Amino acid sequence: MTAGEIRAEVLAALGDIAPEADLASLRAEVGFREQLDVDSMDLLNFVVALHERLGVDIPEADYPKLSTLDRCVEYLAARTAAGREAGGA
């Protein structure tokens, strides 16, 4: 999965939890909480959506690594690559 594909999945998951948000103007380096006015329950739903969309297990300790679009893509790219390597693909 490419970084662009992961980015698209992250944006789709954000659209699910914040349907009123203008995702086209989302600044990739600024925190979701600051830009989208999401609460902790929204963030939990976001993590669940990412798991369902990408098949990546995200430990609670790693939730802070999902604070911005850039950090999400970086983290998920590493996790999906690690999953492929562990699976032998």
PDB file of C-alpha atoms in Angstrom:
ATOM      1  CA  MET A   1       0.000   0.000   0.000  1.00  0.00           C
ATOM      2  CA  THR A   2       1.426   3.364  -0.986  1.00  0.00           C
ATOM      3  CA  ALA A   3       1.557   6.455   1.207  1.00  0.00           C
ATOM      4  CA  GLY A   4      -1.055   8.038  -1.065  1.00  0.00           C
ATOM      5  CA  GLU A   5      -3.414   5.103  -0.589  1.00  0.00           C
ATOM      6  CA  ILE A   6      -2.905   5.226   3.173  1.00  0.00           C
ATOM      7  CA  ARG A   7      -3.536   8.979   3.151  1.00  0.00           C
ATOM      8  CA  ALA A   8      -6.799   8.430   1.256  1.00  0.00           C
ATOM      9  CA  GLU A   9      -7.909   5.823   3.813  1.00  0.00           C
ATOM     10  CA  VAL A  10      -7.016   8.127   6.712  1.00  0.00           C
ATOM     11  CA  LEU A  11      -9.011  10.957   5.166  1.00  0.00           C
ATOM     12  CA  ALA A  12     -11.964   8.644   4.577  1.00  0.00           C
ATOM     13  CA  ALA A  13     -11.826   7.529   8.222  1.00  0.00           C
ATOM     14  CA  LEU A  14     -11.700  11.165   9.323  1.00  0.00           C
ATOM     15  CA  GLY A  15     -14.700  11.877   7.127  1.00  0.00           C
ATOM     16  CA  ASP A  16     -16.584   9.155   8.972  1.00  0.00           C
ATOM     17  CA  ILE A  17     -15.952  10.690  12.400  1.00  0.00           C
ATOM     18  CA  ALA A  18     -16.156  14.339  11.363  1.00  0.00           C
ATOM     19  CA  PRO A  19     -18.496  14.478   8.363  1.00  0.00           C
ATOM     20  CA  GLU A  20     -18.857  18.253   8.616  1.00  0.00           C
ATOM     21  CA  ALA A  21     -15.090  18.805   8.346  1.00  0.00           C
ATOM     22  CA  ASP A  22     -13.496  20.334   5.258  1.00  0.00           C
ATOM     23  CA  LEU A  23     -10.851  17.684   4.732  1.00  0.00           C
ATOM     24  CA  ALA A  24      -9.529  19.400   1.600  1.00  0.00           C
ATOM     25  CA  SER A  25      -8.191  22.209   3.775  1.00  0.00           C
ATOM     26  CA  LEU A  26      -6.755  19.937   6.451  1.00  0.00           C
ATOM     27  CA  ARG A  27      -3.164  20.881   7.294  1.00  0.00           C
ATOM     28  CA  ALA A  28      -1.128  17.688   7.376  1.00  0.00           C
ATOM     29  CA  GLU A  29       1.234  18.800  10.125  1.00  0.00           C
ATOM     30  CA  VAL A  30      -1.374  20.244  12.528  1.00  0.00           C
ATOM     31  CA  GLY A  31      -3.163  18.092  15.094  1.00  0.00           C
ATOM     32  CA  PHE A  32      -6.614  16.702  14.348  1.00  0.00           C
ATOM     33  CA  ARG A  33      -7.929  17.923  17.690  1.00  0.00           C
ATOM     34  CA  GLU A  34      -7.015  21.497  16.827  1.00  0.00           C
ATOM     35  CA  GLN A  35      -8.475  21.379  13.343  1.00  0.00           C
ATOM     36  CA  LEU A  36     -11.487  19.104  13.607  1.00  0.00           C
ATOM     37  CA  ASP A  37     -12.730  19.675  17.145  1.00  0.00           C
ATOM     38  CA  VAL A  38     -12.822  15.949  17.798  1.00  0.00           C
ATOM     39  CA  ASP A  39     -13.050  14.480  21.284  1.00  0.00           C
ATOM     40  CA  SER A  40     -11.543  11.324  22.760  1.00  0.00           C
ATOM     41  CA  MET A  41     -14.501   9.182  21.655  1.00  0.00           C
ATOM     42  CA  ASP A  42     -14.107  10.458  18.084  1.00  0.00           C
ATOM     43  CA  LEU A  43     -10.426   9.548  18.214  1.00  0.00           C
ATOM     44  CA  LEU A  44     -11.261   6.062  19.429  1.00  0.00           C
ATOM     45  CA  ASN A  45     -13.741   5.654  16.570  1.00  0.00           C
ATOM     46  CA  PHE A  46     -11.032   6.919  14.220  1.00  0.00           C
ATOM     47  CA  VAL A  47      -8.616   4.245  15.433  1.00  0.00           C
ATOM     48  CA  VAL A  48     -11.277   1.556  14.999  1.00  0.00           C
ATOM     49  CA  ALA A  49     -12.008   2.814  11.481  1.00  0.00           C
ATOM     50  CA  LEU A  50      -8.307   2.698  10.594  1.00  0.00           C
ATOM     51  CA  HIS A  51      -8.092  -0.848  11.888  1.00  0.00           C
ATOM     52  CA  GLU A  52     -11.098  -1.893   9.815  1.00  0.00           C
ATOM     53  CA  ARG A  53      -9.909  -0.131   6.673  1.00  0.00           C
ATOM     54  CA  LEU A  54      -6.251  -1.155   6.830  1.00  0.00           C
ATOM     55  CA  GLY A  55      -6.229  -4.290   8.955  1.00  0.00           C
ATOM     56  CA  VAL A  56      -3.619  -2.766  11.235  1.00  0.00           C
ATOM     57  CA  ASP A  57      -3.698  -3.330  14.978  1.00  0.00           C
ATOM     58  CA  ILE A  58      -2.977  -0.058  16.759  1.00  0.00           C
ATOM     59  CA  PRO A  59      -1.969  -0.394  20.414  1.00  0.00           C
ATOM     60  CA  GLU A  60      -3.338   2.281  22.744  1.00  0.00           C
ATOM     61  CA  ALA A  61       0.207   3.388  23.532  1.00  0.00           C
ATOM     62  CA  ASP A  62       0.571   4.398  19.876  1.00  0.00           C
ATOM     63  CA  TYR A  63      -2.543   6.605  19.697  1.00  0.00           C
ATOM     64  CA  PRO A  64      -0.452   9.789  20.099  1.00  0.00           C
ATOM     65  CA  LYS A  65       1.348   8.812  16.887  1.00  0.00           C
ATOM     66  CA  LEU A  66      -1.941   9.379  15.058  1.00  0.00           C
ATOM     67  CA  SER A  67      -2.292  13.027  16.019  1.00  0.00           C
ATOM     68  CA  THR A  68      -1.746  14.574  12.573  1.00  0.00           C
ATOM     69  CA  LEU A  69      -2.276  13.452   8.984  1.00  0.00           C
ATOM     70  CA  ASP A  70       1.470  13.275   8.339  1.00  0.00           C
ATOM     71  CA  ARG A  71       2.118  11.275  11.490  1.00  0.00           C
ATOM     72  CA  CYS A  72      -0.776   8.929  10.713  1.00  0.00           C
ATOM     73  CA  VAL A  73       0.489   8.174   7.233  1.00  0.00           C
ATOM     74  CA  GLU A  74       4.042   7.657   8.483  1.00  0.00           C
ATOM     75  CA  TYR A  75       2.932   5.385  11.319  1.00  0.00           C
ATOM     76  CA  LEU A  76       0.501   3.343   9.230  1.00  0.00           C
ATOM     77  CA  ALA A  77       2.982   2.958   6.365  1.00  0.00           C
ATOM     78  CA  ALA A  78       5.487   1.479   8.811  1.00  0.00           C
ATOM     79  CA  ARG A  79       2.850  -0.802  10.361  1.00  0.00           C
ATOM     80  CA  THR A  80       1.550  -2.077   7.030  1.00  0.00           C
ATOM     81  CA  ALA A  81       5.110  -2.668   5.803  1.00  0.00           C
ATOM     82  CA  ALA A  82       5.918  -4.563   9.009  1.00  0.00           C
ATOM     83  CA  GLY A  83       2.768  -6.641   8.544  1.00  0.00           C
ATOM     84  CA  ARG A  84       3.763  -7.542   4.996  1.00  0.00           C
ATOM     85  CA  GLU A  85       7.235  -8.559   6.144  1.00  0.00           C
ATOM     86  CA  ALA A  86       5.842 -10.656   8.986  1.00  0.00           C
ATOM     87  CA  GLY A  87       3.423 -12.294   6.570  1.00  0.00           C
ATOM     88  CA  GLY A  88       6.188 -13.116   4.145  1.00  0.00           C
ATOM     89  CA  ALA A  89       4.759 -11.014   1.318  1.00  0.00           C
TER      90      ALA A  89
END
